Coordinates of C-alpha atoms in Angstrom, one line a residue:
M1 CA 0.1 -0.1 0.0
E2 CA 1.2 3.5 -0.9
K3 CA 2.1 5.4 2.3
I4 CA 1.8 9.3 2.6
L5 CA 3.3 11.9 4.6
V6 CA 1.2 15.1 5.0
T7 CA 3.4 17.9 6.2
F8 CA 0.8 20.4 7.1
P9 CA -2.5 20.9 8.9
T10 CA -5.2 20.1 6.2
P11 CA -9.2 20.4 6.5
R12 CA -11.1 17.1 7.3
M13 CA -11.9 16.5 3.6
T14 CA -8.2 15.3 3.3
K15 CA -8.9 12.2 5.4
I16 CA -11.8 11.3 3.3
L17 CA -9.9 11.9 0.1
L18 CA -7.1 9.8 1.4
K19 CA -9.0 7.1 3.2
E20 CA -7.5 4.2 1.0
Y21 CA -3.9 5.1 1.7
E22 CA -1.8 4.8 4.9
T23 CA -1.3 8.5 5.7
I24 CA 0.6 10.2 8.6
Y25 CA -0.6 13.8 9.3
N26 CA 1.0 16.7 10.8
D27 CA -1.8 18.4 12.7
E28 CA 0.2 21.1 14.4
E29 CA 0.5 24.6 13.2
R30 CA 4.1 24.5 12.7
V31 CA 6.7 23.5 10.1
L32 CA 8.2 20.0 10.4
S33 CA 11.9 19.8 10.9
K34 CA 14.3 17.9 8.3
E35 CA 14.7 15.4 11.0
E36 CA 11.1 15.0 11.6
I37 CA 10.3 14.6 7.9
V38 CA 12.7 12.0 7.5
E39 CA 11.7 10.0 10.6
L40 CA 7.9 10.3 9.9
G41 CA 8.4 9.5 6.2
K42 CA 11.1 6.8 6.3
D43 CA 8.6 4.5 4.8
A44 CA 6.6 7.1 2.6
T45 CA 6.0 6.7 -1.1
A46 CA 4.7 10.3 -1.3
L47 CA 5.1 13.7 0.3
L48 CA 2.2 16.1 0.4
T49 CA 4.0 19.5 1.1
T50 CA 3.8 23.3 0.9
L51 CA 6.0 26.0 -0.1
V52 CA 7.6 26.4 3.5
D53 CA 8.6 22.7 3.5
R54 CA 12.6 22.7 2.5
I55 CA 12.6 19.3 0.7
D56 CA 16.3 19.4 0.3
R57 CA 18.8 16.5 -1.2
D58 CA 19.3 15.0 2.2
I59 CA 15.6 14.5 2.8
I60 CA 15.2 13.2 -0.8
F61 CA 18.1 10.8 -0.5
S62 CA 16.9 9.7 3.0
L63 CA 13.7 8.4 2.0
P64 CA 14.1 5.3 0.0
K65 CA 10.6 4.4 -1.0
L66 CA 9.7 7.8 -2.1
K67 CA 8.0 8.0 -5.6
V68 CA 6.5 11.5 -5.6
I69 CA 6.5 14.9 -3.8
S70 CA 3.3 16.8 -4.6
N71 CA 3.7 20.4 -3.7
C72 CA 0.5 22.3 -2.7
A73 CA 1.8 25.4 -4.3
A74 CA 2.5 27.1 -7.7
G75 CA 6.2 27.6 -6.9
Y76 CA 8.6 24.7 -6.4
D77 CA 11.7 26.6 -5.1
N78 CA 11.4 24.7 -1.7
I79 CA 12.3 21.3 -3.4
D80 CA 15.5 20.4 -4.8
I81 CA 14.5 19.2 -8.2
K82 CA 18.0 18.1 -9.4
A83 CA 18.0 15.5 -6.5
A84 CA 14.6 14.5 -7.3
K85 CA 15.5 13.9 -10.9
E86 CA 18.7 11.8 -9.8
R87 CA 16.3 9.6 -7.8
K88 CA 13.6 9.8 -10.4
I89 CA 11.0 11.0 -8.0
A90 CA 8.2 13.0 -9.6
V91 CA 7.5 16.4 -8.5
T92 CA 4.2 17.9 -9.0
N93 CA 2.6 21.4 -8.2
T94 CA -0.7 23.4 -8.5
P95 CA 0.0 26.5 -10.8
G96 CA -2.9 27.4 -12.5
I97 CA -5.3 27.6 -9.6
V98 CA -3.5 30.4 -7.6
S99 CA -3.7 32.9 -10.3
K100 CA -6.9 34.7 -9.7
A101 CA -6.4 35.0 -5.9
T102 CA -3.0 36.0 -6.3
A103 CA -3.9 38.8 -8.7
D104 CA -6.6 40.1 -6.5
I105 CA -4.0 40.5 -3.8
A106 CA -1.6 42.2 -6.2
M107 CA -4.5 44.8 -7.0
L108 CA -5.4 45.1 -3.1
L109 CA -1.8 46.1 -2.6
M110 CA -1.6 48.6 -5.4
L111 CA -4.8 50.3 -4.1
A112 CA -3.5 50.2 -0.4
V113 CA -0.2 51.6 -1.0
S114 CA -1.5 54.3 -3.7
R115 CA -4.4 55.5 -1.5
R116 CA -2.5 55.3 1.8
L117 CA -5.1 52.9 3.1
F118 CA -3.3 51.7 6.4
E119 CA -1.9 55.3 7.1
A120 CA -5.6 56.4 7.1
N121 CA -7.0 53.6 8.9
N122 CA -4.3 53.8 11.9
F123 CA -5.0 57.6 11.9
L124 CA -8.7 57.3 12.4
K125 CA -8.4 54.4 14.9
A126 CA -5.9 56.7 17.0
G127 CA -8.7 59.2 17.5
K128 CA -7.1 61.9 15.2
F129 CA -9.9 62.2 12.7
Q130 CA -11.5 65.8 13.0
G131 CA -13.5 65.9 9.9
W132 CA -13.1 66.0 6.1
R133 CA -10.1 68.1 5.1
F134 CA -9.0 68.9 1.4
N135 CA -5.4 67.7 1.9
L136 CA -6.1 64.7 4.2
F137 CA -4.2 61.6 3.0
Q138 CA -4.3 62.4 -0.7
G139 CA -2.9 59.6 -2.6
I140 CA -2.3 58.4 -6.1
G141 CA -5.3 57.3 -8.4
L142 CA -4.6 54.1 -10.5
H143 CA -6.7 55.4 -13.5
R144 CA -4.4 56.1 -16.7
K145 CA -1.3 55.1 -14.6
I146 CA 1.2 52.8 -16.3
L147 CA 1.4 49.4 -14.8
G148 CA 4.6 47.3 -15.4
I149 CA 4.1 43.6 -15.1
I150 CA 7.3 41.7 -14.7
G151 CA 6.4 38.0 -15.4
M152 CA 3.7 37.5 -17.9
G153 CA 2.6 33.9 -16.8
N154 CA -0.9 33.3 -15.5
I155 CA -0.7 35.4 -12.5
G156 CA 0.6 38.3 -14.6
R157 CA -2.1 38.0 -17.2
E158 CA -4.9 37.9 -14.4
V159 CA -3.4 41.1 -13.1
A160 CA -3.3 42.7 -16.5
R161 CA -7.1 41.9 -16.9
R162 CA -7.9 43.4 -13.7
A163 CA -5.7 46.6 -14.5
I164 CA -7.8 47.1 -17.7
G165 CA -10.7 47.6 -15.4
F166 CA -9.0 50.4 -13.5
G167 CA -8.2 52.1 -16.8
M168 CA -4.6 51.5 -16.7
R169 CA -2.0 51.2 -19.3
V170 CA -0.3 47.7 -19.2
I171 CA 3.4 47.3 -20.2
Y172 CA 5.4 43.9 -19.7
H173 CA 8.6 41.9 -19.5
N174 CA 8.8 38.3 -19.8
R175 CA 11.6 35.9 -20.5
H176 CA 9.7 35.2 -23.7
R177 CA 7.4 37.7 -25.5
I178 CA 3.9 36.4 -25.4
P179 CA 1.9 36.0 -28.8
E180 CA 0.7 39.2 -30.4
A181 CA -2.9 38.0 -30.3
E182 CA -2.7 37.8 -26.5
E183 CA -1.0 41.2 -26.3
R184 CA -3.8 42.6 -28.0
V185 CA -6.3 41.1 -25.7
L186 CA -4.6 42.4 -22.7
S187 CA -3.8 45.8 -24.3
A188 CA 0.0 45.1 -23.2
S189 CA 3.1 46.1 -24.8
Y190 CA 6.3 44.4 -24.5
Y191 CA 9.4 46.4 -22.8
S192 CA 12.8 45.5 -22.0
L193 CA 13.3 45.2 -18.3
E194 CA 15.3 48.5 -17.8
D195 CA 12.8 50.4 -20.0
L196 CA 9.8 48.9 -18.0
L197 CA 11.4 50.0 -14.6
K198 CA 12.0 53.5 -16.1
T199 CA 8.6 53.9 -17.4
A200 CA 6.1 52.3 -15.2
D201 CA 4.2 54.0 -12.3
I202 CA 3.7 50.6 -10.7
I203 CA 5.5 47.6 -11.1
S204 CA 4.2 44.3 -10.2
L205 CA 6.5 41.1 -9.8
H206 CA 5.2 37.8 -10.9
V207 CA 8.3 35.6 -11.7
P208 CA 9.4 32.3 -10.1
L209 CA 12.3 32.2 -7.7
T210 CA 15.3 30.8 -9.5
P211 CA 19.1 31.5 -9.7
E212 CA 18.3 34.2 -12.7
T213 CA 15.5 36.1 -10.7
Y214 CA 17.2 36.1 -7.2
H215 CA 17.7 40.0 -6.6
L216 CA 16.2 40.6 -9.9
I217 CA 15.2 44.0 -8.6
N218 CA 18.6 45.1 -7.0
K219 CA 20.1 48.4 -6.0
E220 CA 21.0 49.3 -9.5
R221 CA 17.4 48.6 -10.8
L222 CA 15.7 50.4 -7.9
E223 CA 17.5 53.5 -9.0
L224 CA 15.7 53.4 -12.3
L225 CA 12.4 53.7 -10.9
K226 CA 10.3 57.0 -11.0
P227 CA 10.0 59.1 -7.8
N228 CA 6.4 58.3 -7.5
A229 CA 6.7 54.6 -8.5
I230 CA 5.0 51.8 -6.5
L231 CA 6.7 48.4 -6.2
I232 CA 4.3 45.4 -5.6
N233 CA 5.7 41.8 -4.9
T234 CA 3.4 38.7 -4.5
A235 CA 6.1 36.6 -6.2
R236 CA 8.8 35.6 -4.0
G237 CA 10.8 37.6 -1.2
P238 CA 14.3 37.0 -2.7
V239 CA 13.2 38.6 -6.0
I240 CA 14.0 41.7 -4.4
D241 CA 17.1 42.9 -2.7
E242 CA 15.2 43.7 0.7
K243 CA 17.9 45.9 2.2
A244 CA 18.4 47.9 -1.0
L245 CA 14.4 48.4 -1.0
I246 CA 14.5 49.7 2.6
K247 CA 17.1 52.2 2.0
V248 CA 15.1 53.4 -1.0
L249 CA 11.9 53.6 1.0
K250 CA 13.7 55.3 3.9
E251 CA 14.9 57.9 1.6
R252 CA 11.6 58.4 -0.2
R253 CA 13.1 57.9 -3.4
I254 CA 10.0 56.0 -4.6
Y255 CA 6.3 56.5 -3.4
G256 CA 6.0 53.1 -1.6
A257 CA 5.9 49.3 -2.0
G258 CA 3.3 46.6 -1.2
L259 CA 4.7 43.2 -0.2
D260 CA 3.1 40.0 0.5
V261 CA 6.5 38.1 0.5
F262 CA 9.8 38.6 2.1
E263 CA 13.6 37.7 1.5
N264 CA 13.8 35.8 4.9
E265 CA 10.4 34.5 5.9
P266 CA 9.1 34.7 8.5
Y267 CA 11.6 37.2 9.5
I268 CA 10.7 40.6 8.5
P269 CA 13.3 43.4 9.3
Q270 CA 12.3 45.8 12.0
E271 CA 13.3 48.7 9.6
L272 CA 10.7 47.8 7.1
M273 CA 7.9 47.0 9.8
E274 CA 8.3 50.8 10.9
L275 CA 8.1 52.5 7.4
D276 CA 4.5 54.1 6.7
N277 CA 5.1 54.0 2.8
V278 CA 5.0 50.3 2.6
V279 CA 2.1 47.7 3.2
L280 CA 2.9 44.4 4.6
L281 CA 0.9 41.2 4.2
P282 CA 1.8 37.7 5.7
H283 CA 2.0 35.8 2.4
I284 CA -1.7 35.4 1.8
G285 CA -1.6 35.7 -1.9
T286 CA -3.6 32.5 -2.3
A287 CA -5.5 32.6 0.9
T288 CA -9.0 32.1 0.0
I289 CA -11.2 29.2 1.1
E290 CA -11.9 28.4 -2.5
T291 CA -8.5 28.6 -3.9
R292 CA -6.8 26.6 -1.0
Q293 CA -9.3 23.8 -1.1
T294 CA -8.8 23.5 -4.9
M295 CA -5.1 23.5 -4.5
L296 CA -5.4 20.7 -1.8
I297 CA -7.5 18.7 -4.0
D298 CA -5.5 18.9 -7.2
A299 CA -2.2 18.2 -5.2
I300 CA -3.9 15.0 -4.0
Q301 CA -5.2 14.1 -7.5
N302 CA -1.6 14.9 -8.9
M303 CA -0.2 12.4 -6.4
V304 CA -2.7 9.7 -6.9
K305 CA -2.1 9.9 -10.6
V306 CA 1.5 9.2 -10.1
F307 CA 0.7 6.2 -8.0
D308 CA -1.6 5.0 -10.7
G309 CA 0.9 5.5 -13.4
E310 CA -1.0 8.2 -15.0
R311 CA 0.1 11.8 -16.1
P312 CA -0.7 14.3 -13.5
D313 CA -2.3 17.5 -14.5
S314 CA 0.6 19.8 -13.3
F315 CA 4.1 18.6 -12.9
V316 CA 7.7 20.1 -12.5
Y317 CA 9.5 16.6 -13.2
L318 CA 8.0 13.4 -14.3
P319 CA 10.3 10.2 -14.7
E320 CA 10.0 8.6 -17.9

């Protein structure tokens, strides 16, 4: 019989969906250590994981019966894919499902930063509101602003669709230019990375974390941004050089930033926490009930299809 280790707390439906399998569950709201994963998963043929589980080479080579790692996430930078390939272990993920919820959060951050939402909220709750004033918390409107999307995959496209509704002009940079027909549908124009950073009023990041995208937005590229630019990151924290961003925000060289991800999660630098021109969220891009349930169901289905010798709907690596 297949044996599964589920590394994170899941709803009751998981036990119903996996009733035919011998399954070990982590029901605690904490991340399992490497040693715990190796011990609990010593006989496992599958790991059902999330993006906070670091499934490194040591773990992969310590689980002799492992057939599949099913990541309940779009990204997979938490898994050593090279080691998985060496052991011919399938790696699956859930990319398409997260797009709409994450795009919503990107738009939420744009609005929150541009309209100074949390500054105004804190001001009111502190009892400082004395009535309407002409200059009270004037922000920046999104209408007719230039949105620069870096990474025009599923999430980037969803952000572009939402931006059209706000009357924004969309420009984008991607590793490969998307087909002209899609550009027309999204009213999107292709720019080089440097030109996009110089041109856009708002920059929204939607790239995976790879060696090429690590610190993609570094000190030099931050200096290209307009003084009133807003930087949004719902991708992965290390895509931005966090120290360089803090310096730019402290010196007010850009208007602000909205971050749902951080370079060394869950650690957040105190300097970043104290700034009033940045909005911070605790990595909740996909956190809707509907999205998380669908992610879990798809991750389980991917895993079961590997067990049955079928092709999973989404995968990073599949042994031949």
